Amino acid sequence: MPTGPDEETNQVDIRYPPETETFRTEVRAFLAETLPTDWQGIGALDEGPARDFARDWRRRLAERRYLSLTWPERYGGRGLSKLHQVVLMEELALAGVPFGLPQDTFGVKMLANTLLRWGTEEQKAHFLPRILSGEDTWCQGYSEPDAGSDLASLRTRAVLDEGGAGGEGGEWVIDGQKVWTSGAHHSDWIFVLARTNQDASPHHGISFLLVPLGQPGVEVRPFRMMSGQLHFNEVFFTGARTRADLVVGGVDNGWTVAQSLLGVERGEEAATNPILFKAEVERLVELARLYGRDRDPVIRQRIAWCWSKVEIMRYLGYRILTGWLKGADPGPESSIAKLYWSEYHTAVTDLAMDIMGLHGQVPVGRPPLRTYRADDPGAANSSASWSTTYLIARSGTIYAGTSQVQRNILAEKVLGLPREPRLTRP
């Protein structure tokens, strides 16, 4: 993997080391023996069979300990490196198969890795096996109506009731609201950022709590996206409770824990985003041929622009991946990548709609199962696939930090411009 310019040649070596290529051979053999011979990607399946396949596929990945590849062996993992994880994700993306189910993003990828770094032995022993088996599904409680990109201004609060029924130490009593909570209506638990010290500065006095959703003090309200899908939720806490020992990383240290969690996906996305977006461009070329627009010089120029952007994304991914593998904290390059791919995706889906013309206004076929980024590999070139992805692409410039916020970060951290004035909240 890239480790920086060679001192003699001033060239970057993007080759993988032999041990990871051996693992790549293992993964490819597993895919070859497990997937049907006529496999085209999960996107080629109808909705019901696709969901059935995803559940069975998750079981197979768990059995091979691919879901827990980098976890220590004593917690059910294989103890392999981050680069092995990247190789796995690359091969799964190339084969058109998912890494688990949608909520595994929060349970397997985010929370499990956070517990491995910050959790107590009791928390690891209890939650990691349940995450791996799928017995517990998780969602993320970060954003609030007045604290989305400015997360430090969150108002959800937790007060320790030492006489609560949660056993030794009592219980946290939680009041507040979260919003844009992906998959909360399909989850059993939520990891929540809540203010536990009202007198501390905005970035301090926040704790990272593990909270069961199935209790009277929690109300989950799904709301429909403009694509017609149900994915996001509002979550209301009114006297909700969780045990006092279900705080991760220590009381009032939640901001530090939260920042480490946000860096978990950085390396994997840097490796897999270019693969998924390249597959989308290839499908776009076929769409142009399907509609007889492949000889239009303007369309051809715009497709070439999309292809070049994906190639740039690939090399930007190598740069980000290098820092991630070295254990560096997320830096400005993460903002560059988020800004880059999200705004690129609005342009490529704009082009798809222009190619289809009025046909794009009448969705026909199966819409994407995904509610973010590109449609699944193998998806049909249907108007429903492209028009829904077109709508989803707009949300990509909002979730995980808006484009405006990413530009502010780059202006301050890279260009050294003055900080944007912050409003003082009452």
Protein backbone atom coordinates (compact mmCIF):
# COMPACT_ATOMS: atom_id res chain seq x y z
CA MET A 1 0.00 0.00 0.00
CA PRO A 2 1.16 3.59 -0.53
CA THR A 3 3.49 4.73 2.20
CA GLY A 4 4.72 7.94 0.60
CA PRO A 5 7.28 8.70 -2.10
CA ASP A 6 10.29 6.44 -2.38
CA GLU A 7 13.39 8.39 -1.35
CA GLU A 8 15.32 7.36 -4.47
CA THR A 9 12.67 7.38 -7.20
CA ASN A 10 10.19 9.84 -5.66
CA GLN A 11 7.41 7.44 -6.71
CA VAL A 12 4.57 6.07 -4.64
CA ASP A 13 4.29 2.29 -4.46
CA ILE A 14 0.60 1.29 -4.49
CA ARG A 15 1.23 -2.45 -4.51
CA TYR A 16 -0.08 -4.57 -1.66
CA PRO A 17 2.37 -6.66 0.41
CA PRO A 18 2.53 -10.43 -0.27
CA GLU A 19 0.69 -11.47 2.91
CA THR A 20 -2.39 -9.50 1.95
CA GLU A 21 -2.34 -10.83 -1.60
CA THR A 22 -2.37 -14.34 -0.13
CA PHE A 23 -5.46 -13.35 1.82
CA ARG A 24 -6.99 -11.92 -1.36
CA THR A 25 -6.59 -15.34 -2.97
CA GLU A 26 -8.42 -16.88 0.01
CA VAL A 27 -11.32 -14.43 -0.32
CA ARG A 28 -11.62 -14.99 -4.05
CA ALA A 29 -11.70 -18.75 -3.53
CA PHE A 30 -14.46 -18.33 -0.93
CA LEU A 31 -16.48 -16.19 -3.33
CA ALA A 32 -15.98 -18.62 -6.19
CA GLU A 33 -17.15 -21.64 -4.18
CA THR A 34 -20.05 -19.83 -2.47
CA LEU A 35 -21.68 -17.63 -5.13
CA PRO A 36 -23.75 -19.06 -8.00
CA THR A 37 -21.89 -19.49 -11.29
CA ASP A 38 -24.20 -17.01 -12.99
CA TRP A 39 -23.89 -14.41 -10.21
CA GLN A 40 -24.22 -10.82 -11.48
CA GLY A 41 -24.42 -8.93 -8.19
CA ILE A 42 -27.06 -8.50 -5.51
CA GLY A 43 -28.57 -5.63 -7.52
CA ALA A 44 -29.71 -8.15 -10.15
CA LEU A 45 -32.08 -9.82 -7.66
CA ASP A 46 -35.65 -8.80 -6.96
CA GLU A 47 -36.29 -7.12 -3.62
CA GLY A 48 -37.46 -10.19 -1.68
CA PRO A 49 -34.72 -12.56 -2.91
CA ALA A 50 -32.12 -9.81 -2.41
CA ARG A 51 -33.05 -9.39 1.24
CA ASP A 52 -33.07 -13.18 1.76
CA PHE A 53 -29.67 -13.44 0.12
CA ALA A 54 -28.27 -10.63 2.30
CA ARG A 55 -29.37 -12.36 5.51
CA ASP A 56 -27.88 -15.70 4.45
CA TRP A 57 -24.74 -14.01 3.18
CA ARG A 58 -24.24 -12.29 6.52
CA ARG A 59 -24.37 -15.68 8.22
CA ARG A 60 -21.69 -17.04 5.88
CA LEU A 61 -19.43 -14.06 6.50
CA ALA A 62 -19.82 -14.44 10.25
CA GLU A 63 -19.00 -18.15 10.07
CA ARG A 64 -15.75 -17.38 8.22
CA ARG A 65 -15.02 -14.62 10.75
CA TYR A 66 -14.94 -12.10 7.93
CA LEU A 67 -17.31 -9.81 9.82
CA SER A 68 -14.83 -9.74 12.70
CA LEU A 69 -11.65 -9.99 10.66
CA THR A 70 -9.59 -7.48 12.64
CA TRP A 71 -10.99 -8.28 16.09
CA PRO A 72 -8.72 -10.13 18.51
CA GLU A 73 -9.24 -13.89 18.44
CA ARG A 74 -10.48 -13.95 22.05
CA TYR A 75 -13.49 -11.89 20.94
CA GLY A 76 -14.31 -14.06 17.93
CA GLY A 77 -12.09 -12.39 15.35
CA ARG A 78 -9.07 -13.40 13.30
CA GLY A 79 -6.68 -10.74 14.54
CA LEU A 80 -5.71 -9.59 11.04
CA SER A 81 -4.66 -6.09 10.00
CA LYS A 82 -6.58 -3.10 8.69
CA LEU A 83 -5.09 -3.76 5.26
CA HIS A 84 -6.58 -7.27 5.28
CA GLN A 85 -9.92 -5.62 6.02
CA VAL A 86 -9.45 -3.31 3.04
CA VAL A 87 -8.66 -6.28 0.78
CA LEU A 88 -11.82 -8.03 1.96
CA MET A 89 -13.96 -4.98 1.31
CA GLU A 90 -12.45 -4.52 -2.16
CA GLU A 91 -13.19 -8.11 -3.15
CA LEU A 92 -16.74 -8.00 -1.79
CA ALA A 93 -17.39 -4.79 -3.73
CA LEU A 94 -15.93 -6.26 -6.93
CA ALA A 95 -18.09 -9.38 -6.50
CA GLY A 96 -21.24 -7.32 -5.93
CA VAL A 97 -22.00 -8.67 -2.47
CA PRO A 98 -22.63 -6.71 0.74
CA PHE A 99 -20.68 -6.66 3.98
CA GLY A 100 -23.51 -7.80 6.23
CA LEU A 101 -26.87 -6.07 6.61
CA PRO A 102 -27.47 -2.29 6.62
CA GLN A 103 -27.44 -1.96 10.42
CA ASP A 104 -24.07 -3.74 10.58
CA THR A 105 -22.54 -0.42 9.59
CA PHE A 106 -23.39 0.79 13.08
CA GLY A 107 -22.98 -2.45 15.03
CA VAL A 108 -20.10 -4.33 13.41
CA LYS A 109 -18.13 -1.46 11.89
CA MET A 110 -18.72 1.43 14.26
CA LEU A 111 -19.68 0.25 17.72
CA ALA A 112 -17.66 -2.97 17.85
CA ASN A 113 -14.44 -1.18 16.90
CA THR A 114 -15.24 1.57 19.40
CA LEU A 115 -15.78 -0.98 22.17
CA LEU A 116 -12.51 -2.71 21.27
CA ARG A 117 -10.70 0.59 21.79
CA TRP A 118 -12.66 2.20 24.63
CA GLY A 119 -14.95 -0.41 26.19
CA THR A 120 -14.54 -2.20 29.51
CA GLU A 121 -13.95 -5.93 29.54
CA GLU A 122 -17.51 -6.43 30.75
CA GLN A 123 -18.89 -4.38 27.86
CA LYS A 124 -16.80 -6.28 25.31
CA ALA A 125 -17.70 -9.69 26.74
CA HIS A 126 -21.43 -8.90 26.67
CA PHE A 127 -21.94 -6.91 23.48
CA LEU A 128 -19.37 -8.17 20.96
CA PRO A 129 -20.79 -11.72 20.65
CA ARG A 130 -24.32 -10.34 20.32
CA ILE A 131 -23.22 -7.88 17.63
CA LEU A 132 -21.44 -10.62 15.72
CA SER A 133 -24.39 -13.02 15.88
CA GLY A 134 -26.86 -10.30 14.88
CA GLU A 135 -28.84 -10.79 18.08
CA ASP A 136 -28.45 -7.06 18.82
CA THR A 137 -28.84 -4.48 16.06
CA TRP A 138 -27.66 -0.91 16.54
CA CYS A 139 -28.17 2.64 15.34
CA GLN A 140 -26.36 5.92 15.96
CA GLY A 141 -27.79 8.77 18.06
CA TYR A 142 -25.65 11.79 17.21
CA SER A 143 -27.51 14.50 15.26
CA GLU A 144 -30.24 16.66 16.79
CA PRO A 145 -32.60 19.26 15.29
CA ASP A 146 -30.24 22.07 16.38
CA ALA A 147 -27.04 20.04 16.46
CA GLY A 148 -26.33 18.33 13.17
CA SER A 149 -23.02 19.41 11.72
CA ASP A 150 -22.41 21.50 14.86
CA LEU A 151 -22.58 18.39 17.00
CA ALA A 152 -20.96 19.97 20.05
CA SER A 153 -24.11 22.02 20.63
CA LEU A 154 -26.24 18.94 21.34
CA ARG A 155 -28.87 19.31 24.08
CA THR A 156 -29.88 15.75 24.88
CA ARG A 157 -28.95 15.32 28.52
CA ALA A 158 -28.37 12.39 30.84
CA VAL A 159 -28.54 12.62 34.62
CA LEU A 160 -27.28 9.86 36.88
CA ASP A 161 -29.92 8.44 39.22
CA GLU A 162 -27.80 6.59 41.74
CA GLY A 163 -30.88 5.04 43.31
CA GLY A 164 -32.21 3.72 40.02
CA ALA A 165 -33.07 0.10 39.35
CA GLY A 166 -30.05 -0.51 37.13
CA GLY A 167 -28.07 -2.33 39.76
CA GLU A 168 -24.88 -1.07 41.36
CA GLY A 169 -24.29 2.56 40.40
CA GLY A 170 -27.88 3.27 39.39
CA GLU A 171 -29.09 4.43 35.98
CA TRP A 172 -28.70 7.29 33.53
CA VAL A 173 -31.98 9.12 32.89
CA ILE A 174 -32.03 10.54 29.36
CA ASP A 175 -34.18 13.36 27.96
CA GLY A 176 -33.92 14.88 24.51
CA GLN A 177 -34.30 14.22 20.80
CA LYS A 178 -32.19 12.78 17.99
CA VAL A 179 -32.91 13.09 14.28
CA TRP A 180 -31.69 11.55 10.98
CA THR A 181 -31.20 8.31 12.91
CA SER A 182 -30.65 5.69 10.21
CA GLY A 183 -32.50 2.43 10.73
CA ALA A 184 -33.69 3.14 14.26
CA HIS A 185 -37.02 1.49 13.41
CA HIS A 186 -35.10 -1.76 12.75
CA SER A 187 -32.76 -1.56 15.77
CA ASP A 188 -32.69 -2.89 19.32
CA TRP A 189 -30.07 -0.49 20.73
CA ILE A 190 -28.73 2.99 20.09
CA PHE A 191 -25.40 4.54 21.06
CA VAL A 192 -26.15 8.07 22.16
CA LEU A 193 -24.15 11.22 22.73
CA ALA A 194 -25.69 13.03 25.69
CA ARG A 195 -24.59 15.96 27.82
CA THR A 196 -23.74 14.74 31.31
CA ASN A 197 -22.08 17.93 32.57
CA GLN A 198 -24.08 21.11 31.99
CA ASP A 199 -21.30 23.36 33.30
CA ALA A 200 -18.57 22.14 30.92
CA SER A 201 -17.63 23.78 27.61
CA PRO A 202 -19.46 22.53 24.47
CA HIS A 203 -16.88 19.89 23.52
CA HIS A 204 -16.62 18.61 27.09
CA GLY A 205 -19.19 17.17 29.44
CA ILE A 206 -20.57 14.78 26.77
CA SER A 207 -20.80 11.03 27.36
CA PHE A 208 -21.19 8.07 24.99
CA LEU A 209 -24.06 5.91 26.29
CA LEU A 210 -25.48 2.55 25.20
CA VAL A 211 -29.27 2.69 25.42
CA PRO A 212 -31.92 -0.01 24.77
CA LEU A 213 -34.64 1.21 22.41
CA GLY A 214 -37.40 -1.15 23.56
CA GLN A 215 -38.53 0.78 26.63
CA PRO A 216 -41.42 3.15 27.47
CA GLY A 217 -39.18 6.23 27.56
CA VAL A 218 -38.17 5.94 23.88
CA GLU A 219 -40.31 6.80 20.86
CA VAL A 220 -39.08 6.14 17.31
CA ARG A 221 -40.80 8.00 14.46
CA PRO A 222 -39.76 7.05 10.90
CA PHE A 223 -40.17 9.65 8.17
CA ARG A 224 -40.30 9.16 4.43
CA MET A 225 -37.52 10.45 2.19
CA MET A 226 -38.23 12.22 -1.09
CA SER A 227 -37.16 8.99 -2.82
CA GLY A 228 -40.15 7.29 -1.14
CA GLN A 229 -37.97 5.14 1.12
CA LEU A 230 -38.16 4.81 4.90
CA HIS A 231 -34.67 5.05 6.33
CA PHE A 232 -34.31 8.02 8.70
CA ASN A 233 -36.05 8.47 12.04
CA GLU A 234 -36.62 10.87 14.86
CA VAL A 235 -35.93 9.36 18.28
CA PHE A 236 -37.43 10.97 21.39
CA PHE A 237 -36.14 10.26 24.90
CA THR A 238 -38.48 11.07 27.77
CA GLY A 239 -37.07 9.72 30.98
CA ALA A 240 -35.40 6.86 29.10
CA ARG A 241 -33.02 4.79 31.19
CA THR A 242 -29.84 2.79 30.82
CA ARG A 243 -27.51 1.25 33.38
CA ALA A 244 -24.83 3.47 34.88
CA ASP A 245 -22.05 1.17 33.64
CA LEU A 246 -23.16 1.46 29.99
CA VAL A 247 -21.04 4.53 29.35
CA VAL A 248 -18.13 3.93 26.95
CA GLY A 249 -14.77 5.61 27.43
CA GLY A 250 -15.61 7.26 30.73
CA VAL A 251 -18.08 9.90 31.86
CA ASP A 252 -17.69 13.30 30.13
CA ASN A 253 -15.25 11.82 27.59
CA GLY A 254 -17.82 11.18 24.86
CA TRP A 255 -16.48 13.74 22.41
CA THR A 256 -13.14 11.95 22.16
CA VAL A 257 -14.86 8.58 21.80
CA ALA A 258 -17.22 9.96 19.14
CA GLN A 259 -14.36 11.36 17.07
CA SER A 260 -12.55 8.03 17.07
CA LEU A 261 -15.75 6.31 15.92
CA LEU A 262 -16.12 8.70 12.98
CA GLY A 263 -12.73 7.57 11.67
CA VAL A 264 -13.63 3.86 11.60
CA GLU A 265 -15.02 3.79 8.07
CA ARG A 266 -12.50 6.15 6.55
CA GLY A 267 -10.10 3.52 5.17
CA GLU A 268 -12.74 1.11 3.94
CA GLU A 269 -14.68 3.82 2.10
CA ALA A 270 -11.49 5.15 0.54
CA ALA A 271 -10.94 1.70 -0.96
CA THR A 272 -14.51 0.75 -1.91
CA ASN A 273 -16.06 4.04 -3.06
CA PRO A 274 -13.99 4.13 -6.29
CA ILE A 275 -14.99 0.53 -7.05
CA LEU A 276 -18.71 1.18 -6.63
CA PHE A 277 -18.63 4.49 -8.48
CA LYS A 278 -16.60 2.97 -11.35
CA ALA A 279 -19.21 0.22 -11.72
CA GLU A 280 -21.84 2.97 -11.84
CA VAL A 281 -20.00 4.79 -14.64
CA GLU A 282 -19.77 1.56 -16.62
CA ARG A 283 -23.52 1.15 -16.20
CA LEU A 284 -23.96 4.75 -17.32
CA VAL A 285 -22.14 3.98 -20.59
CA GLU A 286 -24.56 1.13 -21.20
CA LEU A 287 -27.46 3.46 -20.42
CA ALA A 288 -26.23 5.87 -23.09
CA ARG A 289 -26.08 3.01 -25.60
CA LEU A 290 -29.54 1.84 -24.56
CA TYR A 291 -31.01 5.26 -25.32
CA GLY A 292 -28.95 5.82 -28.46
CA ARG A 293 -27.00 8.70 -26.92
CA ASP A 294 -23.56 7.10 -26.99
CA ARG A 295 -22.57 9.01 -30.16
CA ASP A 296 -23.72 12.38 -28.87
CA PRO A 297 -20.48 14.39 -28.44
CA VAL A 298 -21.75 16.32 -25.44
CA ILE A 299 -22.90 13.14 -23.67
CA ARG A 300 -19.59 11.46 -24.49
CA GLN A 301 -17.66 14.40 -23.05
CA ARG A 302 -19.70 14.33 -19.85
CA ILE A 303 -19.20 10.56 -19.48
CA ALA A 304 -15.44 11.04 -19.94
CA TRP A 305 -15.54 13.70 -17.22
CA CYS A 306 -17.25 11.21 -14.87
CA TRP A 307 -14.67 8.53 -15.65
CA SER A 308 -11.79 10.91 -14.95
CA LYS A 309 -13.35 11.97 -11.64
CA VAL A 310 -13.60 8.35 -10.49
CA GLU A 311 -9.93 7.80 -11.35
CA ILE A 312 -9.00 10.85 -9.30
CA MET A 313 -11.15 9.47 -6.50
CA ARG A 314 -9.17 6.23 -6.62
CA TYR A 315 -5.84 7.95 -6.06
CA LEU A 316 -7.30 10.25 -3.43
CA GLY A 317 -8.46 7.04 -1.76
CA TYR A 318 -4.90 5.69 -1.73
CA ARG A 319 -3.74 8.83 0.04
CA ILE A 320 -6.45 8.58 2.69
CA LEU A 321 -5.90 4.86 3.05
CA THR A 322 -2.21 5.38 3.76
CA GLY A 323 -2.91 7.64 6.72
CA TRP A 324 -5.63 5.35 8.02
CA LEU A 325 -3.36 2.31 7.92
CA LYS A 326 -0.72 4.24 9.86
CA GLY A 327 -3.29 5.02 12.57
CA ALA A 328 -3.41 8.75 11.88
CA ASP A 329 -6.41 10.68 13.16
CA PRO A 330 -8.91 11.87 10.52
CA GLY A 331 -7.58 15.04 8.90
CA PRO A 332 -8.65 17.49 6.19
CA GLU A 333 -8.35 14.77 3.55
CA SER A 334 -11.52 13.21 4.98
CA SER A 335 -13.38 16.45 4.27
CA ILE A 336 -11.88 16.57 0.77
CA ALA A 337 -13.07 13.02 0.07
CA LYS A 338 -16.59 13.57 1.43
CA LEU A 339 -16.99 16.80 -0.52
CA TYR A 340 -15.52 15.21 -3.64
CA TRP A 341 -17.60 12.05 -3.92
CA SER A 342 -20.89 13.57 -2.78
CA GLU A 343 -20.81 16.44 -5.26
CA TYR A 344 -19.51 14.17 -8.02
CA HIS A 345 -22.47 11.88 -7.46
CA THR A 346 -24.98 14.65 -8.06
CA ALA A 347 -23.29 15.32 -11.42
CA VAL A 348 -23.24 11.71 -12.63
CA THR A 349 -26.88 11.15 -11.71
CA ASP A 350 -27.80 14.45 -13.40
CA LEU A 351 -26.25 13.01 -16.55
CA ALA A 352 -28.23 9.78 -16.23
CA MET A 353 -31.47 11.75 -16.00
CA ASP A 354 -30.50 13.83 -19.05
CA ILE A 355 -29.78 10.65 -21.02
CA MET A 356 -33.18 9.15 -20.17
CA GLY A 357 -35.07 12.38 -20.79
CA LEU A 358 -38.77 12.11 -20.10
CA HIS A 359 -38.41 8.38 -19.45
CA GLY A 360 -36.63 9.30 -16.23
CA GLN A 361 -39.78 11.01 -14.97
CA VAL A 362 -41.68 7.70 -15.03
CA PRO A 363 -39.89 5.23 -12.74
CA VAL A 364 -40.15 1.69 -14.08
CA GLY A 365 -38.48 -1.34 -12.53
CA ARG A 366 -37.06 -2.00 -9.08
CA PRO A 367 -35.70 0.98 -7.16
CA PRO A 368 -32.40 0.58 -5.29
CA LEU A 369 -32.32 -1.33 -2.03
CA ARG A 370 -29.61 1.05 -0.87
CA THR A 371 -30.52 4.42 0.59
CA TYR A 372 -27.09 5.96 0.05
CA ARG A 373 -24.52 6.27 -2.75
CA ALA A 374 -24.75 4.16 -5.93
CA ASP A 375 -27.23 1.40 -6.66
CA ASP A 376 -26.08 -2.15 -5.94
CA PRO A 377 -23.74 -3.86 -8.44
CA GLY A 378 -25.69 -5.75 -11.08
CA ALA A 379 -28.71 -3.45 -10.90
CA ALA A 380 -30.74 -3.08 -14.07
CA ASN A 381 -30.48 0.10 -16.11
CA SER A 382 -34.04 0.98 -15.23
CA SER A 383 -35.54 4.44 -14.82
CA ALA A 384 -36.51 3.52 -11.25
CA SER A 385 -32.91 2.69 -10.39
CA TRP A 386 -31.44 5.89 -11.82
CA SER A 387 -34.18 8.31 -10.81
CA THR A 388 -34.18 7.08 -7.20
CA THR A 389 -30.37 7.19 -7.08
CA TYR A 390 -30.62 10.74 -8.46
CA LEU A 391 -32.74 11.72 -5.45
CA ILE A 392 -30.51 9.82 -3.02
CA ALA A 393 -27.44 11.62 -4.39
CA ARG A 394 -28.84 14.94 -3.16
CA SER A 395 -28.84 13.69 0.40
CA GLY A 396 -25.18 12.73 0.02
CA THR A 397 -24.24 16.41 0.16
CA ILE A 398 -26.03 16.67 3.52
CA TYR A 399 -25.47 13.55 5.63
CA ALA A 400 -22.10 12.90 7.32
CA GLY A 401 -21.39 16.63 7.24
CA THR A 402 -22.85 19.03 4.66
CA SER A 403 -20.80 20.36 1.76
CA GLN A 404 -20.82 23.79 3.41
CA VAL A 405 -19.38 22.36 6.61
CA GLN A 406 -16.67 20.46 4.70
CA ARG A 407 -15.68 23.67 2.91
CA ASN A 408 -15.50 25.52 6.21
CA ILE A 409 -13.25 22.80 7.64
CA LEU A 410 -10.92 23.02 4.64
CA ALA A 411 -10.92 26.81 4.73
CA GLU A 412 -9.90 26.84 8.39
CA LYS A 413 -7.55 23.85 8.58
CA VAL A 414 -5.88 23.98 5.15
CA LEU A 415 -6.10 27.58 3.98
CA GLY A 416 -5.83 29.13 7.44
CA LEU A 417 -8.84 31.39 6.96
CA PRO A 418 -10.66 32.82 9.99
CA ARG A 419 -13.17 30.60 11.73
CA GLU A 420 -16.79 31.07 10.80
CA PRO A 421 -18.62 33.04 13.53
CA ARG A 422 -20.44 30.70 15.91
CA LEU A 423 -23.82 31.65 17.28
CA THR A 424 -24.09 31.53 21.06
CA ARG A 425 -27.04 29.35 22.00
CA PRO A 426 -29.09 30.17 25.08
